[in-house]
Amino acid sequence: MSSQVMPDEQNIQLRARLICSFKPVRKGQLQADANEEVTIISVKAGYATCQRSESSEVGQIPTWYLEMVECPGDTFADQISYRRKWYAIVDDMNSSTLLLEKNNADCFVRDLPIMPELTNFAQVLKIGSLVGV
């Protein structure tokens, strides 16, 4: 069971836009239209608890219906950091994993054991020339 991830733990307010309309199928879910903007309050088990921008109505929306609205930051590095935090929270990654992956080198080292499997998969798909294999 995943723990609840709170955006304010990361000192950022997360805004999202719905990529398509969502109609509730359970109590506590929030009906929202495509392109509507919401504020993400928390994320747990693939559902974001959101608040409508134009009202105080709160409810859950599946995270796969949400996309980033803006990428604030004074520098490109700030924007990359925000984007990583946004996706880590919305994709409900464990916060300890987020802290371990501060840069691309850390991610590469973590994923190194699966690289041979990926190249074998690319060869099976006959796309080896596309990925330099």
XYZ file of N, CA and C in Angstrom:
399
model
N 0.847 -1.169 0.000
C 0.000 0.000 0.000
C 0.893 1.232 0.000
N 0.613 2.205 -0.858
C 1.452 3.390 -0.940
C 1.017 4.429 0.077
N 1.992 5.200 0.526
C 1.673 6.255 1.476
C 1.221 7.492 0.714
N 0.524 8.351 1.415
C 0.013 9.559 0.787
C 1.142 10.567 0.635
N 1.257 11.158 -0.545
C 2.292 12.140 -0.819
C 1.646 13.515 -0.833
N 2.184 14.406 -0.028
C 1.635 15.750 0.092
C 2.519 16.735 -0.666
N 1.961 17.525 -1.596
C 2.771 18.489 -2.331
C 3.519 19.475 -1.449
N 2.933 19.927 -0.316
C 3.615 20.919 0.493
C 4.855 20.360 1.181
N 5.012 19.021 1.207
C 6.262 18.443 1.703
C 7.415 18.857 0.796
N 7.116 19.130 -0.438
C 8.128 19.504 -1.415
C 8.230 21.027 -1.556
N 7.464 21.797 -0.761
C 7.424 23.259 -0.825
C 6.998 23.785 -2.189
N 6.089 23.102 -2.835
C 5.563 23.570 -4.108
C 4.059 23.354 -4.132
N 3.375 24.235 -4.847
C 1.946 24.048 -5.058
C 1.784 23.468 -6.454
N 1.124 22.333 -6.543
C 0.970 21.665 -7.826
C -0.358 22.031 -8.467
N -0.265 22.492 -9.694
C -1.442 22.793 -10.496
C -1.471 21.780 -11.630
N -2.666 21.403 -12.033
C -2.804 20.430 -13.116
C -3.986 20.802 -13.996
N -3.966 20.288 -15.203
C -5.051 20.457 -16.164
C -5.512 19.061 -16.561
N -6.812 18.889 -16.690
C -7.339 17.595 -17.118
C -7.147 17.432 -18.621
N -6.636 16.278 -19.033
C -6.420 16.033 -20.456
C -7.702 15.600 -21.147
N -8.670 15.134 -20.358
C -9.997 14.800 -20.885
C -10.992 14.857 -19.731
N -12.260 14.848 -20.056
C -13.298 14.934 -19.021
C -13.295 13.692 -18.145
N -13.618 13.890 -16.873
C -13.716 12.777 -15.932
C -15.065 12.830 -15.242
N -15.774 11.708 -15.284
C -17.057 11.581 -14.593
C -16.880 10.608 -13.441
N -17.299 11.005 -12.246
C -17.108 10.154 -11.066
C -17.843 8.822 -11.182
N -17.203 7.799 -10.672
C -17.836 6.479 -10.605
C -17.963 6.011 -9.162
N -17.359 6.768 -8.235
C -17.439 6.455 -6.808
C -17.671 7.736 -6.011
N -18.189 7.553 -4.825
C -18.372 8.678 -3.917
C -17.006 9.284 -3.588
N -16.936 10.599 -3.552
C -15.696 11.285 -3.223
C -14.878 11.694 -4.430
N -15.278 11.253 -5.615
C -14.565 11.655 -6.819
C -15.141 12.971 -7.336
N -14.329 13.711 -8.064
C -14.675 15.044 -8.536
C -14.926 15.017 -10.035
N -16.102 15.455 -10.450
C -16.398 15.571 -11.880
C -15.658 16.791 -12.410
N -14.980 16.635 -13.544
C -14.241 17.751 -14.129
C -14.205 17.595 -15.642
N -14.128 18.726 -16.324
C -14.129 18.744 -17.783
C -12.712 18.846 -18.336
N -12.566 18.468 -19.604
C -11.273 18.577 -20.278
C -10.789 20.023 -20.206
N -9.505 20.203 -20.012
C -8.827 21.499 -19.920
C -9.130 22.281 -18.647
N -9.913 21.719 -17.741
C -10.176 22.387 -16.464
C -8.924 22.303 -15.595
N -8.628 23.388 -14.882
C -7.457 23.419 -14.013
C -7.854 23.164 -12.567
N -7.007 22.395 -11.881
C -7.231 22.050 -10.478
C -5.920 22.213 -9.712
N -6.045 22.321 -8.394
C -4.884 22.318 -7.508
C -4.808 20.948 -6.854
N -3.631 20.326 -6.898
C -3.450 19.008 -6.296
C -3.143 19.193 -4.812
N -3.969 18.577 -3.973
C -3.789 18.660 -2.524
C -2.902 17.518 -2.038
N -3.179 16.304 -2.527
C -2.381 15.135 -2.156
C -2.578 14.058 -3.211
N -1.702 13.046 -3.164
C -1.775 11.934 -4.110
C -1.607 10.640 -3.339
N -2.459 9.665 -3.650
C -2.350 8.354 -3.020
C -2.941 7.304 -3.951
N -2.169 6.254 -4.202
C -2.622 5.077 -4.945
C -3.244 5.431 -6.292
N -2.605 6.339 -7.028
C -3.074 6.653 -8.371
C -4.205 7.659 -8.447
N -4.604 8.215 -7.317
C -5.670 9.220 -7.298
C -5.160 10.490 -6.639
N -5.429 11.622 -7.269
C -5.066 12.916 -6.706
C -6.297 13.538 -6.071
N -6.159 13.993 -4.844
C -7.212 14.783 -4.218
C -6.995 16.205 -4.704
N -7.988 16.731 -5.415
C -7.859 18.018 -6.089
C -8.934 18.993 -5.645
N -8.631 20.266 -5.799
C -9.596 21.330 -5.551
C -9.784 22.098 -6.851
N -11.042 22.346 -7.194
C -11.339 23.124 -8.399
C -10.760 24.531 -8.269
N -10.324 25.076 -9.387
C -9.766 26.425 -9.378
C -10.827 27.478 -9.097
N -12.032 27.282 -9.630
C -13.070 28.305 -9.507
C -13.961 28.138 -8.280
N -13.762 27.092 -7.492
C -14.581 26.890 -6.294
C -13.765 26.147 -5.240
N -14.391 25.902 -4.111
C -13.694 25.170 -3.048
C -14.031 23.682 -3.075
N -14.686 23.228 -4.139
C -15.070 21.818 -4.251
C -13.821 20.935 -4.340
N -13.803 19.872 -3.532
C -12.651 18.969 -3.450
C -13.112 17.544 -3.725
N -12.281 16.774 -4.423
C -12.574 15.370 -4.685
C -11.393 14.706 -5.367
N -11.524 13.416 -5.615
C -10.430 12.650 -6.219
C -10.593 12.552 -7.734
N -9.449 12.590 -8.410
C -9.371 12.410 -9.859
C -8.196 11.467 -10.112
N -8.351 10.466 -10.989
C -7.205 9.603 -11.307
C -6.044 10.440 -11.852
N -4.839 10.137 -11.418
C -3.685 10.946 -11.813
C -3.409 10.886 -13.311
N -3.810 9.829 -13.972
C -3.531 9.721 -15.403
C -4.415 10.658 -16.228
N -5.348 11.360 -15.607
C -6.151 12.380 -16.278
C -5.492 13.760 -16.195
N -4.382 13.875 -15.488
C -3.786 15.176 -15.192
C -2.490 15.409 -15.954
N -2.283 16.680 -16.347
C -1.020 17.089 -16.954
C -0.560 18.390 -16.303
N 0.720 18.664 -16.416
C 1.299 19.855 -15.814
C 0.780 21.107 -16.519
N 0.410 22.126 -15.737
C -0.089 23.383 -16.299
C 1.063 24.304 -16.671
N 1.977 24.485 -15.760
C 3.108 25.375 -15.987
C 4.338 24.799 -15.307
N 5.482 25.315 -15.690
C 6.737 24.849 -15.112
C 7.498 26.066 -14.597
N 7.194 26.498 -13.348
C 7.820 27.715 -12.833
C 9.296 27.523 -12.517
N 10.002 28.614 -12.481
C 11.416 28.595 -12.122
C 12.156 29.706 -12.827
N 13.153 30.253 -12.153
C 13.941 31.343 -12.729
C 14.962 30.833 -13.736
N 15.414 29.601 -13.552
C 16.411 29.029 -14.454
C 15.895 27.707 -15.004
N 16.558 27.232 -16.035
C 16.194 25.940 -16.615
C 16.350 24.831 -15.581
N 17.389 24.929 -14.740
C 17.610 23.927 -13.688
C 16.449 23.914 -12.698
N 15.933 25.110 -12.346
C 14.767 25.185 -11.457
C 13.563 24.503 -12.090
N 13.380 24.731 -13.391
C 12.251 24.128 -14.099
C 12.378 22.612 -14.148
N 13.586 22.112 -14.364
C 13.805 20.663 -14.372
C 13.509 20.086 -12.994
N 13.979 20.759 -11.952
C 13.732 20.301 -10.586
C 12.237 20.257 -10.292
N 11.503 21.301 -10.678
C 10.052 21.335 -10.470
C 9.383 20.190 -11.225
N 9.778 20.001 -12.488
C 9.175 18.944 -13.314
C 9.406 17.568 -12.679
N 10.612 17.320 -12.177
C 10.902 16.033 -11.526
C 10.030 15.836 -10.293
N 9.912 16.891 -9.471
C 9.081 16.794 -8.271
C 7.619 16.577 -8.640
N 7.145 17.307 -9.663
C 5.744 17.190 -10.085
C 5.435 15.748 -10.475
N 6.273 15.190 -11.360
C 6.026 13.821 -11.809
C 6.220 12.807 -10.690
N 7.187 13.040 -9.811
C 7.394 12.115 -8.689
C 6.168 12.090 -7.790
N 5.589 13.256 -7.527
C 4.403 13.318 -6.670
C 3.185 12.758 -7.388
N 2.945 13.209 -8.617
C 1.748 12.781 -9.344
C 1.815 11.300 -9.698
N 3.011 10.801 -10.004
C 3.155 9.373 -10.291
C 3.256 8.559 -9.012
N 3.169 9.236 -7.854
C 3.125 8.603 -6.536
C 4.380 7.788 -6.252
N 5.546 8.355 -6.624
C 6.804 7.684 -6.300
C 7.071 7.819 -4.819
N 7.772 6.864 -4.276
C 8.196 6.918 -2.884
C 9.162 8.091 -2.718
N 8.969 8.921 -1.707
C 9.819 10.098 -1.536
C 11.280 9.723 -1.307
N 11.568 8.558 -0.733
C 12.962 8.155 -0.552
C 13.608 7.868 -1.902
N 12.844 7.350 -2.859
C 13.360 7.136 -4.209
C 13.676 8.472 -4.851
N 12.801 9.449 -4.654
C 13.019 10.775 -5.218
C 14.332 11.376 -4.717
N 14.631 11.216 -3.447
C 15.850 11.784 -2.889
C 17.095 11.102 -3.434
N 17.002 9.826 -3.780
C 18.154 9.101 -4.304
C 18.452 9.480 -5.744
N 17.473 9.968 -6.472
C 17.632 10.239 -7.896
C 17.700 11.732 -8.149
N 18.800 12.339 -7.729
C 18.920 13.781 -7.868
C 19.411 14.195 -9.243
N 19.991 13.275 -9.997
C 20.488 13.649 -11.317
C 20.408 12.453 -12.257
N 20.692 12.695 -13.519
C 20.588 11.637 -14.521
C 21.573 10.506 -14.274
N 22.743 10.822 -13.742
C 23.734 9.775 -13.470
C 23.201 8.788 -12.439
N 22.538 9.298 -11.396
C 21.953 8.409 -10.390
C 20.901 7.497 -11.012
N 20.072 8.060 -11.881
C 19.035 7.264 -12.551
C 19.677 6.205 -13.441
N 20.751 6.594 -14.166
C 21.417 5.659 -15.052
C 22.012 4.496 -14.271
N 22.710 4.802 -13.173
C 23.323 3.752 -12.357
C 22.247 2.834 -11.795
N 21.133 3.403 -11.339
C 20.041 2.596 -10.802
C 19.484 1.648 -11.874
N 19.376 2.142 -13.118
C 18.768 1.358 -14.188
C 19.766 0.506 -14.973
N 21.046 0.604 -14.656
C 22.076 -0.117 -15.393
C 21.811 -1.618 -15.523
N 21.358 -2.312 -14.481
C 21.127 -3.753 -14.616
C 20.086 -4.127 -15.678
N 19.164 -3.240 -16.013
C 18.145 -3.606 -17.007
C 18.519 -3.195 -18.427
N 19.643 -2.487 -18.616
C 20.037 -2.037 -19.947
C 20.206 -3.187 -20.947
N 20.882 -4.299 -20.588
C 20.997 -5.396 -21.559
C 19.636 -5.934 -22.001
N 18.695 -5.986 -21.074
C 17.357 -6.459 -21.433
C 16.692 -5.508 -22.415
N 16.892 -4.216 -22.245
C 16.298 -3.239 -23.150
C 16.898 -3.343 -24.544
N 18.214 -3.555 -24.646
C 18.821 -3.673 -25.968
C 18.375 -4.953 -26.648
N 18.225 -6.037 -25.893
C 17.700 -7.271 -26.481
C 16.279 -7.067 -26.969
N 15.483 -6.333 -26.211
C 14.108 -6.047 -26.605
C 14.088 -5.225 -27.893
N 14.999 -4.241 -28.010
C 15.063 -3.406 -29.207
C 15.423 -4.247 -30.425
N 16.317 -5.225 -30.265
C 16.696 -6.080 -31.384
C 15.536 -6.961 -31.816
N 14.769 -7.455 -30.859
C 13.606 -8.280 -31.185
C 12.607 -7.474 -31.995
N 12.445 -6.203 -31.657
C 11.508 -5.340 -32.377
C 12.075 -4.839 -33.698
N 13.339 -5.179 -33.975
C 14.031 -4.758 -35.195
C 14.118 -3.244 -35.299
N 14.354 -2.615 -34.153
C 14.569 -1.174 -34.158
C 15.976 -0.856 -33.681
N 16.835 -1.855 -33.716
C 18.197 -1.674 -33.246
C 18.901 -0.516 -33.923
N 18.660 -0.314 -35.227
C 19.317 0.786 -35.923
C 18.848 2.138 -35.403
N 17.654 2.188 -34.848
C 17.136 3.446 -34.315
C 17.786 3.813 -32.991
N 18.211 2.807 -32.238
C 18.803 3.066 -30.932
C 20.305 2.806 -30.916
N 20.911 2.613 -32.064
C 22.347 2.431 -32.144
C 22.836 1.085 -31.663
N 22.017 0.039 -31.793
C 22.399 -1.298 -31.350
C 22.824 -2.107 -32.547
